[in-house]
PDB file of C-alpha atoms and ligand atoms in Angstrom:
ATOM      1  CA  MET A 151      -1.272  25.610  85.810  1.00 82.00           C
ATOM      2  CA  ASN A 152      -0.175  24.604  89.359  1.00 84.00           C
ATOM      3  CA  PRO A 153      -2.118  25.217  91.609  1.00 79.00           C
ATOM      4  CA  ASP A 154      -0.019  26.641  93.791  1.00 84.00           C
ATOM      5  CA  ARG A 155       0.579  29.669  91.848  1.00 95.00           C
ATOM      6  CA  ARG A 156      -1.813  31.721  90.877  1.00 96.00           C
ATOM      7  CA  PRO A 157      -2.330  32.530  86.874  1.00 98.00           C
ATOM      8  CA  LEU A 158      -1.621  36.419  85.872  1.00 98.00           C
ATOM      9  CA  ILE A 159      -3.133  37.244  81.829  1.00 98.00           C
ATOM     10  CA  ALA A 160      -1.145  40.259  81.622  1.00 98.00           C
ATOM     11  CA  ALA A 161      -2.114  42.277  78.708  1.00 98.00           C
ATOM     12  CA  ASN A 162       0.688  44.335  76.704  1.00 98.00           C
ATOM     13  CA  TRP A 163      -1.094  47.013  75.329  1.00 98.00           C
ATOM     14  CA  LYS A 164       2.274  47.884  73.826  1.00 98.00           C
ATOM     15  CA  MET A 165       1.985  51.559  72.190  1.00 98.00           C
ATOM     16  CA  HIS A 166      -1.974  51.120  71.526  1.00 98.00           C
ATOM     17  CA  LYS A 167      -5.035  53.684  72.412  1.00 98.00           C
ATOM     18  CA  THR A 168      -6.009  57.150  73.446  1.00 98.00           C
ATOM     19  CA  LEU A 169      -6.963  57.657  76.749  1.00 98.00           C
ATOM     20  CA  ALA A 170     -10.405  57.447  75.941  1.00 98.00           C
ATOM     21  CA  GLU A 171     -10.269  53.950  74.562  1.00 98.00           C
ATOM     22  CA  ALA A 172      -7.998  53.131  77.713  1.00 98.00           C
ATOM     23  CA  ILE A 173     -10.680  53.936  79.680  1.00 98.00           C
ATOM     24  CA  SER A 174     -13.778  52.885  78.002  1.00 98.00           C
ATOM     25  CA  PHE A 175     -11.789  49.236  77.831  1.00 98.00           C
ATOM     26  CA  VAL A 176     -11.089  48.856  81.428  1.00 98.00           C
ATOM     27  CA  GLU A 177     -14.522  49.727  82.392  1.00 98.00           C
ATOM     28  CA  SER A 178     -16.067  47.052  79.905  1.00 98.00           C
ATOM     29  CA  ILE A 179     -13.644  44.081  81.066  1.00 98.00           C
ATOM     30  CA  GLN A 180     -13.961  44.395  84.843  1.00 98.00           C
ATOM     31  CA  ARG A 181     -17.651  44.840  84.079  1.00 97.00           C
ATOM     32  CA  GLU A 182     -17.724  41.777  81.584  1.00 97.00           C
ATOM     33  CA  THR A 183     -15.228  39.481  84.167  1.00 96.00           C
ATOM     34  CA  GLY A 184     -16.614  40.861  87.767  1.00 95.00           C
ATOM     35  CA  PRO A 185     -14.419  40.305  90.235  1.00 94.00           C
ATOM     36  CA  CYS A 186     -11.476  37.974  90.103  1.00 94.00           C
ATOM     37  CA  SER A 187     -10.354  35.581  92.836  1.00 92.00           C
ATOM     38  CA  ASP A 188      -8.779  32.439  91.310  1.00 94.00           C
ATOM     39  CA  ARG A 189      -6.828  34.453  88.703  1.00 96.00           C
ATOM     40  CA  GLU A 190      -4.933  37.706  88.244  1.00 97.00           C
ATOM     41  CA  VAL A 191      -5.826  40.269  85.860  1.00 98.00           C
ATOM     42  CA  LEU A 192      -3.075  42.685  84.375  1.00 98.00           C
ATOM     43  CA  ILE A 193      -2.846  45.695  82.524  1.00 98.00           C
ATOM     44  CA  GLY A 194      -0.336  47.328  80.848  1.00 98.00           C
ATOM     45  CA  PRO A 195      -1.410  50.289  79.067  1.00 98.00           C
ATOM     46  CA  PRO A 196       1.115  53.160  77.620  1.00 98.00           C
ATOM     47  CA  PHE A 197       2.654  55.585  80.724  1.00 98.00           C
ATOM     48  CA  THR A 198      -0.224  58.447  79.199  1.00 98.00           C
ATOM     49  CA  ALA A 199      -2.919  55.924  80.146  1.00 98.00           C
ATOM     50  CA  LEU A 200      -1.485  54.589  83.189  1.00 98.00           C
ATOM     51  CA  LYS A 201      -3.327  57.276  85.615  1.00 98.00           C
ATOM     52  CA  ALA A 202      -6.746  57.255  84.217  1.00 97.00           C
ATOM     53  CA  ILE A 203      -6.520  53.013  84.684  1.00 98.00           C
ATOM     54  CA  ARG A 204      -5.488  53.267  87.685  1.00 97.00           C
ATOM     55  CA  ASP A 205      -8.094  56.163  88.872  1.00 97.00           C
ATOM     56  CA  ASN A 206     -10.831  53.034  86.485  1.00 97.00           C
ATOM     57  CA  LEU A 207      -9.710  50.195  88.461  1.00 97.00           C
ATOM     58  CA  LYS A 208     -11.529  48.959  90.723  1.00 95.00           C
ATOM     59  CA  GLN A 209     -11.904  45.065  90.237  1.00 95.00           C
ATOM     60  CA  GLN A 210     -11.134  42.500  92.781  1.00 96.00           C
ATOM     61  CA  GLY A 211      -7.929  41.115  90.641  1.00 97.00           C
ATOM     62  CA  TYR A 212      -7.100  43.367  88.514  1.00 98.00           C
ATOM     63  CA  SER A 213      -3.640  45.371  88.482  1.00 98.00           C
ATOM     64  CA  LEU A 214      -0.949  48.003  86.534  1.00 98.00           C
ATOM     65  CA  GLY A 215       1.472  47.564  85.249  1.00 98.00           C
ATOM     66  CA  ALA A 216       3.934  49.885  83.090  1.00 98.00           C
ATOM     67  CA  GLN A 217       5.588  48.234  80.102  1.00 98.00           C
ATOM     68  CA  ASN A 218       9.530  49.695  80.276  1.00 98.00           C
ATOM     69  CA  CYS A 219      10.939  51.217  82.791  1.00 98.00           C
ATOM     70  CA  HIS A 220      14.783  53.434  83.566  1.00 98.00           C
ATOM     71  CA  TRP A 221      16.847  52.410  86.244  1.00 98.00           C
ATOM     72  CA  GLU A 222      17.410  54.914  88.204  1.00 98.00           C
ATOM     73  CA  GLU A 223      15.236  56.889  90.767  1.00 96.00           C
ATOM     74  CA  LYS A 224      15.866  60.652  89.023  1.00 97.00           C
ATOM     75  CA  GLY A 225      18.657  62.190  87.188  1.00 98.00           C
ATOM     76  CA  ALA A 226      18.881  64.434  84.324  1.00 98.00           C
ATOM     77  CA  TYR A 227      17.388  61.103  81.873  1.00 98.00           C
ATOM     78  CA  THR A 228      15.122  63.261  79.476  1.00 98.00           C
ATOM     79  CA  GLY A 229      12.407  61.541  78.231  1.00 97.00           C
ATOM     80  CA  GLU A 230      12.438  58.083  80.843  1.00 98.00           C
ATOM     81  CA  ILE A 231      10.418  57.563  83.607  1.00 98.00           C
ATOM     82  CA  SER A 232      11.678  56.071  86.798  1.00 98.00           C
ATOM     83  CA  PRO A 233      10.602  53.239  89.052  1.00 98.00           C
ATOM     84  CA  LEU A 234       9.510  55.188  91.882  1.00 98.00           C
ATOM     85  CA  MET A 235       7.166  57.291  89.366  1.00 98.00           C
ATOM     86  CA  LEU A 236       5.327  54.276  88.079  1.00 98.00           C
ATOM     87  CA  LYS A 237       5.081  53.079  92.318  1.00 98.00           C
ATOM     88  CA  ASP A 238       3.801  55.897  92.913  1.00 97.00           C
ATOM     89  CA  LEU A 239       0.978  56.057  90.257  1.00 97.00           C
ATOM     90  CA  GLY A 240       0.269  52.868  91.330  1.00 97.00           C
ATOM     91  CA  CYS A 241       1.489  50.349  89.256  1.00 98.00           C
ATOM     92  CA  ALA A 242       1.914  46.691  90.928  1.00 98.00           C
ATOM     93  CA  TYR A 243       4.987  45.529  87.302  1.00 98.00           C
ATOM     94  CA  VAL A 244       6.744  46.442  84.922  1.00 98.00           C
ATOM     95  CA  ILE A 245       7.700  44.919  82.133  1.00 98.00           C
ATOM     96  CA  VAL A 246      11.405  44.624  81.581  1.00 98.00           C
ATOM     97  CA  GLY A 247      13.465  43.459  79.079  1.00 98.00           C
ATOM     98  CA  HIS A 248      10.759  42.480  76.503  1.00 98.00           C
ATOM     99  CA  SER A 249      12.165  41.165  73.202  1.00 97.00           C
ATOM    100  CA  GLU A 250      10.821  44.460  71.046  1.00 97.00           C
ATOM    101  CA  ARG A 251      12.999  46.689  73.649  1.00 98.00           C
ATOM    102  CA  ARG A 252      16.084  44.061  73.514  1.00 97.00           C
ATOM    103  CA  GLN A 253      15.565  44.547  69.452  1.00 96.00           C
ATOM    104  CA  LEU A 254      14.144  48.133  68.617  1.00 97.00           C
ATOM    105  CA  PHE A 255      15.471  50.611  71.860  1.00 97.00           C
ATOM    106  CA  GLY A 256      19.350  48.582  72.334  1.00 96.00           C
ATOM    107  CA  GLU A 257      17.765  46.459  75.200  1.00 97.00           C
ATOM    108  CA  THR A 258      20.965  43.668  76.415  1.00 97.00           C
ATOM    109  CA  ASP A 259      21.110  41.989  79.788  1.00 96.00           C
ATOM    110  CA  GLU A 260      22.655  45.009  80.913  1.00 97.00           C
ATOM    111  CA  THR A 261      20.344  47.058  81.090  1.00 97.00           C
ATOM    112  CA  VAL A 262      17.333  43.798  82.324  1.00 98.00           C
ATOM    113  CA  ARG A 263      19.142  43.874  84.666  1.00 98.00           C
ATOM    114  CA  LEU A 264      19.792  47.395  85.903  1.00 98.00           C
ATOM    115  CA  LYS A 265      15.569  47.766  85.597  1.00 98.00           C
ATOM    116  CA  THR A 266      15.111  44.629  87.119  1.00 98.00           C
ATOM    117  CA  ALA A 267      16.640  45.521  90.131  1.00 98.00           C
ATOM    118  CA  ALA A 268      15.545  48.928  90.348  1.00 98.00           C
ATOM    119  CA  VAL A 269      11.438  47.638  90.084  1.00 98.00           C
ATOM    120  CA  ILE A 270      12.281  45.855  92.935  1.00 98.00           C
ATOM    121  CA  LYS A 271      14.120  48.370  94.669  1.00 98.00           C
ATOM    122  CA  ALA A 272      11.194  50.672  94.411  1.00 98.00           C
ATOM    123  CA  GLY A 273       8.677  47.441  95.360  1.00 98.00           C
ATOM    124  CA  MET A 274       6.672  46.317  92.967  1.00 98.00           C
ATOM    125  CA  ALA A 275       7.652  43.457  90.524  1.00 98.00           C
ATOM    126  CA  PRO A 276       9.132  43.422  87.269  1.00 98.00           C
ATOM    127  CA  VAL A 277       7.337  40.866  84.602  1.00 98.00           C
ATOM    128  CA  VAL A 278      10.878  39.640  83.055  1.00 98.00           C
ATOM    129  CA  CYS A 279      11.358  38.627  79.636  1.00 98.00           C
ATOM    130  CA  VAL A 280      12.892  36.950  77.829  1.00 98.00           C
ATOM    131  CA  GLY A 281      13.114  34.248  74.254  1.00 98.00           C
ATOM    132  CA  GLU A 282      14.641  33.501  71.163  1.00 97.00           C
ATOM    133  CA  VAL A 283      14.659  34.965  67.445  1.00 96.00           C
ATOM    134  CA  LEU A 284      13.833  32.253  65.374  1.00 94.00           C
ATOM    135  CA  GLY A 285      17.380  31.405  64.090  1.00 95.00           C
ATOM    136  CA  GLU A 286      18.367  30.614  67.520  1.00 96.00           C
ATOM    137  CA  ARG A 287      15.591  28.364  67.795  1.00 95.00           C
ATOM    138  CA  GLU A 288      16.501  26.660  64.536  1.00 93.00           C
ATOM    139  CA  GLY A 289      19.998  26.390  65.046  1.00 96.00           C
ATOM    140  CA  GLY A 290      19.139  24.297  68.282  1.00 97.00           C
ATOM    141  CA  LYS A 291      20.547  27.177  71.138  1.00 98.00           C
ATOM    142  CA  THR A 292      17.536  28.405  72.875  1.00 98.00           C
ATOM    143  CA  PHE A 293      18.245  26.633  75.803  1.00 98.00           C
ATOM    144  CA  GLU A 294      21.129  28.494  75.618  1.00 98.00           C
ATOM    145  CA  VAL A 295      20.206  31.534  74.701  1.00 98.00           C
ATOM    146  CA  VAL A 296      16.712  31.618  77.577  1.00 98.00           C
ATOM    147  CA  GLY A 297      19.640  30.632  80.183  1.00 98.00           C
ATOM    148  CA  ARG A 298      21.797  33.628  79.591  1.00 98.00           C
ATOM    149  CA  GLN A 299      19.072  35.629  79.249  1.00 98.00           C
ATOM    150  CA  VAL A 300      17.752  34.454  82.931  1.00 98.00           C
ATOM    151  CA  GLU A 301      21.097  34.821  84.285  1.00 97.00           C
ATOM    152  CA  GLY A 302      21.926  37.719  82.832  1.00 97.00           C
ATOM    153  CA  ALA A 303      18.670  39.795  84.522  1.00 97.00           C
ATOM    154  CA  LEU A 304      18.384  37.491  87.394  1.00 97.00           C
ATOM    155  CA  GLY A 305      21.899  36.596  88.262  1.00 91.00           C
ATOM    156  CA  GLY A 306      23.109  38.796  91.600  1.00 92.00           C
ATOM    157  CA  LEU A 307      19.688  38.865  93.305  1.00 97.00           C
ATOM    158  CA  SER A 308      19.000  36.871  96.462  1.00 97.00           C
ATOM    159  CA  ALA A 309      15.904  34.930  96.945  1.00 97.00           C
ATOM    160  CA  GLU A 310      14.313  37.358  99.669  1.00 97.00           C
ATOM    161  CA  GLN A 311      14.203  40.120  95.888  1.00 97.00           C
ATOM    162  CA  MET A 312      13.148  37.147  93.909  1.00 97.00           C
ATOM    163  CA  ASP A 313       9.660  37.328  96.252  1.00 95.00           C
ATOM    164  CA  GLY A 314       6.993  38.318  93.680  1.00 95.00           C
ATOM    165  CA  VAL A 315       9.192  37.874  90.219  1.00 98.00           C
ATOM    166  CA  VAL A 316       7.515  37.116  87.037  1.00 98.00           C
ATOM    167  CA  ILE A 317       9.114  35.353  83.947  1.00 98.00           C
ATOM    168  CA  ALA A 318       7.739  35.826  80.826  1.00 98.00           C
ATOM    169  CA  TYR A 319       8.542  33.516  78.402  1.00 98.00           C
ATOM    170  CA  GLU A 320       8.017  35.248  74.475  1.00 98.00           C
ATOM    171  CA  PRO A 321       9.308  33.150  71.842  1.00 97.00           C
ATOM    172  CA  VAL A 322      10.510  36.427  69.808  1.00 95.00           C
ATOM    173  CA  TRP A 323       9.217  33.922  65.977  1.00 94.00           C
ATOM    174  CA  ALA A 324       5.808  34.254  67.997  1.00 93.00           C
ATOM    175  CA  ILE A 325       5.019  37.332  68.938  1.00 92.00           C
ATOM    176  CA  GLY A 326       2.783  39.182  66.674  1.00 87.00           C
ATOM    177  CA  THR A 327       3.115  36.185  64.088  1.00 88.00           C
ATOM    178  CA  GLY A 328      -0.149  34.278  64.730  1.00 83.00           C
ATOM    179  CA  ARG A 329       2.516  31.468  64.593  1.00 85.00           C
ATOM    180  CA  THR A 330       2.096  30.153  68.465  1.00 85.00           C
ATOM    181  CA  ALA A 331       4.324  27.892  70.271  1.00 90.00           C
ATOM    182  CA  THR A 332       2.680  24.647  70.682  1.00 95.00           C
ATOM    183  CA  PRO A 333       2.384  23.888  74.440  1.00 97.00           C
ATOM    184  CA  GLY A 334       5.085  20.832  74.607  1.00 97.00           C
ATOM    185  CA  GLN A 335       7.830  23.859  72.942  1.00 97.00           C
ATOM    186  CA  ALA A 336       6.337  26.065  75.360  1.00 97.00           C
ATOM    187  CA  GLN A 337       6.707  23.577  78.523  1.00 98.00           C
ATOM    188  CA  GLU A 338       9.786  22.533  77.275  1.00 98.00           C
ATOM    189  CA  VAL A 339      11.037  26.083  78.300  1.00 98.00           C
ATOM    190  CA  HIS A 340       9.206  26.776  80.989  1.00 98.00           C
ATOM    191  CA  ALA A 341      10.444  23.893  82.193  1.00 98.00           C
ATOM    192  CA  TYR A 342      14.151  24.682  81.537  1.00 98.00           C
ATOM    193  CA  ILE A 343      14.465  28.175  82.804  1.00 98.00           C
ATOM    194  CA  ARG A 344      12.283  27.074  86.787  1.00 98.00           C
ATOM    195  CA  ALA A 345      15.028  24.578  86.629  1.00 97.00           C
ATOM    196  CA  ARG A 346      17.729  27.384  86.149  1.00 97.00           C
ATOM    197  CA  ILE A 347      15.370  29.505  88.654  1.00 97.00           C
ATOM    198  CA  SER A 348      16.067  26.156  90.834  1.00 96.00           C
ATOM    199  CA  SER A 349      20.351  26.484  90.444  1.00 95.00           C
ATOM    200  CA  LEU A 350      20.149  30.362  90.837  1.00 97.00           C
ATOM    201  CA  PHE A 351      18.255  30.427  94.431  1.00 97.00           C
ATOM    202  CA  ASN A 352      16.702  27.841  95.579  1.00 96.00           C
ATOM    203  CA  LYS A 353      13.952  25.266  96.115  1.00 96.00           C
ATOM    204  CA  ALA A 354      11.064  27.104  97.116  1.00 96.00           C
ATOM    205  CA  VAL A 355      12.167  30.055  94.221  1.00 97.00           C
ATOM    206  CA  GLU A 356      11.602  27.102  91.727  1.00 96.00           C
ATOM    207  CA  LYS A 357       8.180  26.620  93.074  1.00 96.00           C
ATOM    208  CA  ASN A 358       7.114  30.261  93.339  1.00 96.00           C
ATOM    209  CA  VAL A 359       8.063  31.643  90.579  1.00 98.00           C
ATOM    210  CA  ARG A 360       5.490  32.446  88.550  1.00 98.00           C
ATOM    211  CA  ILE A 361       6.300  32.515  84.508  1.00 98.00           C
ATOM    212  CA  LEU A 362       4.416  33.361  81.248  1.00 98.00           C
ATOM    213  CA  TYR A 363       3.788  32.224  77.799  1.00 98.00           C
ATOM    214  CA  GLY A 364       3.499  35.239  75.254  1.00 97.00           C
ATOM    215  CA  GLY A 365       3.144  34.907  71.480  1.00 96.00           C
ATOM    216  CA  SER A 366       0.128  34.944  69.306  1.00 95.00           C
ATOM    217  CA  VAL A 367      -1.887  33.520  72.725  1.00 96.00           C
ATOM    218  CA  LYS A 368      -5.560  34.082  71.809  1.00 96.00           C
ATOM    219  CA  PRO A 369      -9.217  32.779  73.381  1.00 97.00           C
ATOM    220  CA  SER A 370      -8.271  29.124  71.231  1.00 97.00           C
ATOM    221  CA  ASN A 371      -5.437  28.464  72.276  1.00 96.00           C
ATOM    222  CA  ILE A 372      -4.599  29.531  76.015  1.00 98.00           C
ATOM    223  CA  ASP A 373      -6.821  26.726  77.428  1.00 97.00           C
ATOM    224  CA  ALA A 374      -3.928  24.301  76.395  1.00 97.00           C
ATOM    225  CA  LEU A 375      -1.226  25.902  76.975  1.00 97.00           C
ATOM    226  CA  MET A 376      -2.704  27.177  80.765  1.00 97.00           C
ATOM    227  CA  ALA A 377      -3.221  23.227  81.261  1.00 97.00           C
ATOM    228  CA  GLU A 378       0.341  23.125  80.901  1.00 97.00           C
ATOM    229  CA  PRO A 379       1.985  22.250  84.909  1.00 97.00           C
ATOM    230  CA  ASP A 380       5.503  25.300  84.497  1.00 98.00           C
ATOM    231  CA  ILE A 381       2.757  27.478  82.142  1.00 98.00           C
ATOM    232  CA  ASP A 382       1.376  30.238  84.829  1.00 98.00           C
ATOM    233  CA  GLY A 383       0.163  32.848  82.651  1.00 98.00           C
ATOM    234  CA  ALA A 384       0.336  34.224  79.683  1.00 98.00           C
ATOM    235  CA  LEU A 385       1.517  38.241  78.315  1.00 98.00           C
ATOM    236  CA  VAL A 386      -0.761  38.809  75.509  1.00 98.00           C
ATOM    237  CA  GLY A 387      -0.024  41.710  73.011  1.00 98.00           C
ATOM    238  CA  GLY A 388      -2.579  41.598  70.245  1.00 97.00           C
ATOM    239  CA  ALA A 389      -5.904  39.733  71.617  1.00 98.00           C
ATOM    240  CA  SER A 390      -4.802  42.452  75.011  1.00 98.00           C
ATOM    241  CA  LEU A 391      -6.813  45.276  72.945  1.00 98.00           C
ATOM    242  CA  GLU A 392     -10.010  43.715  72.528  1.00 98.00           C
ATOM    243  CA  VAL A 393     -12.555  43.243  75.371  1.00 98.00           C
ATOM    244  CA  GLY A 394     -14.046  40.975  73.768  1.00 98.00           C
ATOM    245  CA  SER A 395     -11.168  38.440  72.601  1.00 98.00           C
ATOM    246  CA  PHE A 396      -9.633  39.327  76.388  1.00 98.00           C
ATOM    247  CA  LYS A 397     -12.331  39.083  78.570  1.00 98.00           C
ATOM    248  CA  SER A 398     -12.049  34.506  76.653  1.00 98.00           C
ATOM    249  CA  LEU A 399      -8.119  35.082  77.884  1.00 98.00           C
ATOM    250  CA  VAL A 400      -9.413  36.023  81.391  1.00 98.00           C
ATOM    251  CA  GLN A 401     -11.966  33.355  81.299  1.00 97.00           C
ATOM    252  CA  PHE A 402      -9.801  30.280  80.509  1.00 97.00           C
ATOM    253  CA  ASN A 403     -10.358  26.549  81.743  1.00 91.00           C
ATOM    254  CA  VAL A 404      -8.125  23.958  82.303  1.00 75.00           C
TER     255      VAL A 404
HETATM  256  P1  LIG B 239       1.282  39.075  70.775  1.00 72.41           P
HETATM  257  O1  LIG B 239       0.181  38.669  71.912  1.00 72.41           O
HETATM  258  O2  LIG B 239       0.304  40.272  69.192  1.00 72.41           O
HETATM  259  O3  LIG B 239       1.647  38.037  69.791  1.00 72.41           O
HETATM  260  O4  LIG B 239       2.624  40.220  71.484  1.00 72.41           O
HETATM  261  C1  LIG B 239       2.799  39.458  72.326  1.00 72.41           C
HETATM  262  C2  LIG B 239       4.133  40.240  73.204  1.00 72.41           C
HETATM  263  O5  LIG B 239       4.214  40.490  72.492  1.00 72.41           O
HETATM  264  C3  LIG B 239       3.353  40.695  74.906  1.00 72.41           C
HETATM  265  O6  LIG B 239       4.518  41.384  74.938  1.00 72.41           O
END
């Protein structure tokens, strides 16, 4: 963690929680943590709970985010939700290019790029997910894959448009497996992403962009991960679903 960048602890609930469960969670977590001034907490529920959470999110430091969107503002796209609609609902962030969407729903670097640009245009911050699969890591291709995904999503944006953009490094082999990247493994890729951002944009963007780590983050490993200089937060799946474990993550110590 670098004190210049406010740490972001983000919950990606994926396809979990009914309305009642979502409301109960946000009421409890806000009560348990109190205001957060030196860190930011992002709640990313399914679309169905966005409005209810917006209405119940009152604590300082808490923000609302969606897990996906379409890239068009409106049109004949049955079943899709536009960035404009998410902005209208009070979202500050939208997760784009999560590996589950790339692997299970056919997302490509090109659709991730379109979504990233659309989220920025609508006045929100994208959380752009990148990460290699196990075979790519074992084949020594991690930097190549992550570099291609970063450039694929962000290439073509201006330095001004990068203001607020968040990148999440989520090695696919660490998601939901209990097998976390070691702090050293994560730091190495985060430093690589930051250097890549510098060559795509400039030093100011490199210094300001927040890069989250995701993949089996839990209370027992958050402190060591957050102690790394280029890890600015966490994107959390499983451990964000229970108030007790998510509270410990929000209250990480360095
Ligand atoms: P887990 O924390 O369950 O490994 O999920 C990580 C993730 O995919 C967050 O987007």
